[in-house]
C-alpha cells in the first residue's frame, strides 16, 4: 500500500474537504438536479390535461377524498414552486418534505403496482427521487443557500462559540 495515501495529514485534508466545500458543492448539485426534475414534471402538468380523476381512487388518504382538480393544482403548484425554493436554498427541508410526500403519493397511486422497471411505469424513479431527497431532508441545503445566510450563520456561530468554551 502506498504510504503517501495513508498519511494522516492527507486524511485530515480529505475529511476537511468532504465536510466543507465538498459537501456544499454536492448539496448544491443535488438541489439543482432535483429542482430540474420536479420543475419539468410541473411544467408538463401546466401544459397538459388533468388525468388525476382517472386514478383518484388510488390516492392514499386524505388525497383520495379531495377533488381531483384540487389534487392536480396542489401537485402542479408544488412541482413549480418548490424547485424555485430548492434553487435558492430557501426553506429547503420543508420543500424536500413536500416533494417526498408528493413522490410517495405518486408511488402509491401510479407506480407501485407496476413493478420496479421504469419502462413499465414502475416505481424505480419514485424510489430514486426519495433517495435524492433524503440528504436534503437530513443535511439541509448547505452553506451555499439562503437558509444558511438567513438562519444558519447564527446557529453555526453559536455552535462554534459553545465548542470553544
PDB file of C-alpha atoms in Angstrom:
ATOM      1  CA  UNK A   1       0.000   0.000   0.000  1.00  0.00           C
ATOM      2  CA  UNK A   2       1.260   3.447  -0.856  1.00  0.00           C
ATOM      3  CA  UNK A   3       2.345   5.206   2.370  1.00  0.00           C
ATOM      4  CA  UNK A   4       1.524   8.609   0.885  1.00  0.00           C
ATOM      5  CA  UNK A   5      -2.168   7.642   0.674  1.00  0.00           C
ATOM      6  CA  UNK A   6      -2.252   6.630   4.342  1.00  0.00           C
ATOM      7  CA  UNK A   7      -0.726   9.830   5.620  1.00  0.00           C
ATOM      8  CA  UNK A   8      -2.860  11.246   8.481  1.00  0.00           C
ATOM      9  CA  UNK A   9      -2.336  14.751   7.101  1.00  0.00           C
ATOM     10  CA  UNK A  10      -3.886  13.718   3.773  1.00  0.00           C
ATOM     11  CA  UNK A  11      -6.784  12.057   5.553  1.00  0.00           C
ATOM     12  CA  UNK A  12      -7.414  15.197   7.584  1.00  0.00           C
ATOM     13  CA  UNK A  13      -7.309  17.233   4.386  1.00  0.00           C
ATOM     14  CA  UNK A  14      -9.782  14.898   2.704  1.00  0.00           C
ATOM     15  CA  UNK A  15     -12.047  14.987   5.770  1.00  0.00           C
ATOM     16  CA  UNK A  16     -11.877  18.784   5.833  1.00  0.00           C
ATOM     17  CA  UNK A  17     -12.756  18.940   2.128  1.00  0.00           C
ATOM     18  CA  UNK A  18     -15.644  16.459   2.381  1.00  0.00           C
ATOM     19  CA  UNK A  19     -17.118  18.212   5.413  1.00  0.00           C
ATOM     20  CA  UNK A  20     -16.658  21.681   3.921  1.00  0.00           C
ATOM     21  CA  UNK A  21     -16.701  22.744   0.301  1.00  0.00           C
ATOM     22  CA  UNK A  22     -17.159  19.173  -0.973  1.00  0.00           C
ATOM     23  CA  UNK A  23     -20.388  18.800   0.989  1.00  0.00           C
ATOM     24  CA  UNK A  24     -21.641  22.201  -0.137  1.00  0.00           C
ATOM     25  CA  UNK A  25     -20.882  21.524  -3.808  1.00  0.00           C
ATOM     26  CA  UNK A  26     -22.611  18.141  -3.547  1.00  0.00           C
ATOM     27  CA  UNK A  27     -25.707  19.574  -1.883  1.00  0.00           C
ATOM     28  CA  UNK A  28     -25.920  22.403  -4.414  1.00  0.00           C
ATOM     29  CA  UNK A  29     -25.622  19.984  -7.341  1.00  0.00           C
ATOM     30  CA  UNK A  30     -28.257  17.739  -5.790  1.00  0.00           C
ATOM     31  CA  UNK A  31     -30.594  20.690  -5.175  1.00  0.00           C
ATOM     32  CA  UNK A  32     -30.251  21.863  -8.778  1.00  0.00           C
ATOM     33  CA  UNK A  33     -30.833  18.402 -10.237  1.00  0.00           C
ATOM     34  CA  UNK A  34     -33.860  17.676  -8.025  1.00  0.00           C
ATOM     35  CA  UNK A  35     -35.255  21.126  -8.824  1.00  0.00           C
ATOM     36  CA  UNK A  36     -34.914  20.485 -12.556  1.00  0.00           C
ATOM     37  CA  UNK A  37     -36.596  17.072 -12.359  1.00  0.00           C
ATOM     38  CA  UNK A  38     -39.612  18.287 -10.396  1.00  0.00           C
ATOM     39  CA  UNK A  39     -39.957  21.556 -12.335  1.00  0.00           C
ATOM     40  CA  UNK A  40     -40.069  19.540 -15.530  1.00  0.00           C
ATOM     41  CA  UNK A  41     -42.931  17.457 -14.121  1.00  0.00           C
ATOM     42  CA  UNK A  42     -44.715  20.613 -13.008  1.00  0.00           C
ATOM     43  CA  UNK A  43     -44.407  22.175 -16.455  1.00  0.00           C
ATOM     44  CA  UNK A  44     -45.817  19.006 -18.026  1.00  0.00           C
ATOM     45  CA  UNK A  45     -48.833  19.296 -15.733  1.00  0.00           C
ATOM     46  CA  UNK A  46     -49.131  23.024 -16.510  1.00  0.00           C
ATOM     47  CA  UNK A  47     -49.251  22.305 -20.250  1.00  0.00           C
ATOM     48  CA  UNK A  48     -51.212  19.068 -20.035  1.00  0.00           C
ATOM     49  CA  UNK A  49     -54.656  17.905 -19.069  1.00  0.00           C
ATOM     50  CA  UNK A  50     -55.725  16.714 -15.651  1.00  0.00           C
ATOM     51  CA  UNK A  51     -55.648  12.903 -15.580  1.00  0.00           C
ATOM     52  CA  UNK A  52     -55.921  12.631 -11.785  1.00  0.00           C
ATOM     53  CA  UNK A  53     -59.670  11.912 -11.983  1.00  0.00           C
ATOM     54  CA  UNK A  54     -58.800   8.583 -13.632  1.00  0.00           C
ATOM     55  CA  UNK A  55     -56.691   7.483 -10.652  1.00  0.00           C
ATOM     56  CA  UNK A  56     -58.355   9.403  -7.798  1.00  0.00           C
ATOM     57  CA  UNK A  57     -59.453   6.178  -6.061  1.00  0.00           C
ATOM     58  CA  UNK A  58     -55.794   5.055  -5.938  1.00  0.00           C
ATOM     59  CA  UNK A  59     -54.629   8.096  -3.964  1.00  0.00           C
ATOM     60  CA  UNK A  60     -53.885   7.482  -0.287  1.00  0.00           C
ATOM     61  CA  UNK A  61     -55.923   9.280   2.364  1.00  0.00           C
ATOM     62  CA  UNK A  62     -56.527  12.249   2.589  1.00  0.00           C
ATOM     63  CA  UNK A  63     -55.828  12.886  -1.107  1.00  0.00           C
ATOM     64  CA  UNK A  64     -58.437  10.329  -2.195  1.00  0.00           C
ATOM     65  CA  UNK A  65     -61.228  12.422  -0.658  1.00  0.00           C
ATOM     66  CA  UNK A  66     -60.069  15.718  -2.134  1.00  0.00           C
ATOM     67  CA  UNK A  67     -61.315  16.771  -5.587  1.00  0.00           C
ATOM     68  CA  UNK A  68     -59.105  15.662  -8.477  1.00  0.00           C
ATOM     69  CA  UNK A  69     -58.790  19.250  -9.716  1.00  0.00           C
ATOM     70  CA  UNK A  70     -57.534  20.342  -6.300  1.00  0.00           C
ATOM     71  CA  UNK A  71     -55.006  17.487  -6.183  1.00  0.00           C
ATOM     72  CA  UNK A  72     -53.837  18.397  -9.690  1.00  0.00           C
ATOM     73  CA  UNK A  73     -53.369  22.046  -8.741  1.00  0.00           C
ATOM     74  CA  UNK A  74     -51.639  21.049  -5.486  1.00  0.00           C
ATOM     75  CA  UNK A  75     -49.203  18.703  -7.232  1.00  0.00           C
ATOM     76  CA  UNK A  76     -48.526  21.156 -10.061  1.00  0.00           C
ATOM     77  CA  UNK A  77     -48.057  24.032  -7.629  1.00  0.00           C
ATOM     78  CA  UNK A  78     -45.616  22.020  -5.510  1.00  0.00           C
ATOM     79  CA  UNK A  79     -43.684  20.921  -8.595  1.00  0.00           C
ATOM     80  CA  UNK A  80     -43.381  24.506  -9.802  1.00  0.00           C
ATOM     81  CA  UNK A  81     -42.815  26.388  -6.516  1.00  0.00           C
ATOM     82  CA  UNK A  82     -40.616  24.024  -4.512  1.00  0.00           C
ATOM     83  CA  UNK A  83     -37.930  23.768  -7.236  1.00  0.00           C
ATOM     84  CA  UNK A  84     -37.532  27.543  -7.063  1.00  0.00           C
ATOM     85  CA  UNK A  85     -37.059  27.252  -3.307  1.00  0.00           C
ATOM     86  CA  UNK A  86     -34.504  24.466  -3.788  1.00  0.00           C
ATOM     87  CA  UNK A  87     -32.511  26.522  -6.293  1.00  0.00           C
ATOM     88  CA  UNK A  88     -32.418  29.378  -3.788  1.00  0.00           C
ATOM     89  CA  UNK A  89     -31.905  27.035  -0.872  1.00  0.00           C
ATOM     90  CA  UNK A  90     -34.799  28.679   0.961  1.00  0.00           C
ATOM     91  CA  UNK A  91     -36.990  26.615   3.316  1.00  0.00           C
ATOM     92  CA  UNK A  92     -35.274  23.668   1.691  1.00  0.00           C
ATOM     93  CA  UNK A  93     -36.038  20.980   4.243  1.00  0.00           C
ATOM     94  CA  UNK A  94     -39.737  21.844   4.174  1.00  0.00           C
ATOM     95  CA  UNK A  95     -39.649  21.849   0.373  1.00  0.00           C
ATOM     96  CA  UNK A  96     -37.885  18.490   0.268  1.00  0.00           C
ATOM     97  CA  UNK A  97     -40.526  17.089   2.637  1.00  0.00           C
ATOM     98  CA  UNK A  98     -43.324  18.371   0.376  1.00  0.00           C
ATOM     99  CA  UNK A  99     -41.700  16.718  -2.637  1.00  0.00           C
ATOM    100  CA  UNK A 100     -41.176  13.485  -0.685  1.00  0.00           C
ATOM    101  CA  UNK A 101     -44.891  13.362   0.191  1.00  0.00           C
ATOM    102  CA  UNK A 102     -45.794  14.137  -3.425  1.00  0.00           C
ATOM    103  CA  UNK A 103     -43.482  11.343  -4.596  1.00  0.00           C
ATOM    104  CA  UNK A 104     -44.892   8.873  -2.065  1.00  0.00           C
ATOM    105  CA  UNK A 105     -48.425   9.636  -3.288  1.00  0.00           C
ATOM    106  CA  UNK A 106     -47.295   9.127  -6.909  1.00  0.00           C
ATOM    107  CA  UNK A 107     -45.666   5.832  -5.920  1.00  0.00           C
ATOM    108  CA  UNK A 108     -48.853   4.622  -4.234  1.00  0.00           C
ATOM    109  CA  UNK A 109     -51.319   5.885  -6.830  1.00  0.00           C
ATOM    110  CA  UNK A 110     -49.477   5.387 -10.119  1.00  0.00           C
ATOM    111  CA  UNK A 111     -46.247   3.429  -9.948  1.00  0.00           C
ATOM    112  CA  UNK A 112     -46.486   0.956  -7.075  1.00  0.00           C
ATOM    113  CA  UNK A 113     -48.489  -1.714  -8.863  1.00  0.00           C
ATOM    114  CA  UNK A 114     -46.317  -1.655 -11.985  1.00  0.00           C
ATOM    115  CA  UNK A 115     -43.190  -3.231 -10.554  1.00  0.00           C
ATOM    116  CA  UNK A 116     -39.715  -1.769 -10.388  1.00  0.00           C
ATOM    117  CA  UNK A 117     -38.952  -1.239 -14.095  1.00  0.00           C
ATOM    118  CA  UNK A 118     -39.151   2.323 -15.439  1.00  0.00           C
ATOM    119  CA  UNK A 119     -40.214   1.038 -18.865  1.00  0.00           C
ATOM    120  CA  UNK A 120     -43.393  -0.334 -17.264  1.00  0.00           C
ATOM    121  CA  UNK A 121     -44.030   2.971 -15.436  1.00  0.00           C
ATOM    122  CA  UNK A 122     -42.798   1.240 -12.289  1.00  0.00           C
ATOM    123  CA  UNK A 123     -41.676   2.743  -9.018  1.00  0.00           C
ATOM    124  CA  UNK A 124     -37.923   2.919  -9.716  1.00  0.00           C
ATOM    125  CA  UNK A 125     -37.888   6.680 -10.360  1.00  0.00           C
ATOM    126  CA  UNK A 126     -40.059   7.367  -7.324  1.00  0.00           C
ATOM    127  CA  UNK A 127     -37.534   5.455  -5.235  1.00  0.00           C
ATOM    128  CA  UNK A 128     -34.638   7.350  -6.834  1.00  0.00           C
ATOM    129  CA  UNK A 129     -36.350  10.695  -6.124  1.00  0.00           C
ATOM    130  CA  UNK A 130     -36.978   9.747  -2.496  1.00  0.00           C
ATOM    131  CA  UNK A 131     -33.340   8.743  -2.086  1.00  0.00           C
ATOM    132  CA  UNK A 132     -32.216  12.041  -3.641  1.00  0.00           C
ATOM    133  CA  UNK A 133     -34.476  13.998  -1.291  1.00  0.00           C
ATOM    134  CA  UNK A 134     -33.161  12.192   1.795  1.00  0.00           C
ATOM    135  CA  UNK A 135     -29.833  14.114   2.081  1.00  0.00           C
ATOM    136  CA  UNK A 136     -31.685  17.397   1.627  1.00  0.00           C
ATOM    137  CA  UNK A 137     -34.076  16.464   4.416  1.00  0.00           C
ATOM    138  CA  UNK A 138     -31.347  15.265   6.776  1.00  0.00           C
ATOM    139  CA  UNK A 139     -28.489  17.669   5.992  1.00  0.00           C
ATOM    140  CA  UNK A 140     -30.318  20.750   4.800  1.00  0.00           C
ATOM    141  CA  UNK A 141     -29.288  22.972   1.910  1.00  0.00           C
ATOM    142  CA  UNK A 142     -25.632  23.548   2.812  1.00  0.00           C
ATOM    143  CA  UNK A 143     -23.694  26.780   3.187  1.00  0.00           C
ATOM    144  CA  UNK A 144     -24.470  27.956  -0.346  1.00  0.00           C
ATOM    145  CA  UNK A 145     -28.132  28.623   0.394  1.00  0.00           C
ATOM    146  CA  UNK A 146     -30.428  31.323   1.657  1.00  0.00           C
ATOM    147  CA  UNK A 147     -31.328  29.024   4.542  1.00  0.00           C
ATOM    148  CA  UNK A 148     -27.737  29.290   5.738  1.00  0.00           C
ATOM    149  CA  UNK A 149     -27.487  33.029   5.093  1.00  0.00           C
ATOM    150  CA  UNK A 150     -30.762  33.808   6.868  1.00  0.00           C
ATOM    151  CA  UNK A 151     -30.860  31.163   9.606  1.00  0.00           C
ATOM    152  CA  UNK A 152     -27.728  29.034   9.667  1.00  0.00           C
ATOM    153  CA  UNK A 153     -24.941  31.506  10.371  1.00  0.00           C
ATOM    154  CA  UNK A 154     -26.301  32.417  13.780  1.00  0.00           C
ATOM    155  CA  UNK A 155     -26.734  28.762  14.727  1.00  0.00           C
ATOM    156  CA  UNK A 156     -23.299  27.840  13.328  1.00  0.00           C
ATOM    157  CA  UNK A 157     -21.632  30.761  15.144  1.00  0.00           C
ATOM    158  CA  UNK A 158     -23.346  29.776  18.389  1.00  0.00           C
ATOM    159  CA  UNK A 159     -22.141  26.167  17.998  1.00  0.00           C
ATOM    160  CA  UNK A 160     -18.525  27.310  17.404  1.00  0.00           C
ATOM    161  CA  UNK A 161     -18.692  29.653  20.404  1.00  0.00           C
ATOM    162  CA  UNK A 162     -20.117  26.858  22.571  1.00  0.00           C
ATOM    163  CA  UNK A 163     -17.387  24.404  21.460  1.00  0.00           C
ATOM    164  CA  UNK A 164     -14.584  26.877  22.214  1.00  0.00           C
ATOM    165  CA  UNK A 165     -15.759  27.419  25.824  1.00  0.00           C
TER     166      UNK A 165
END
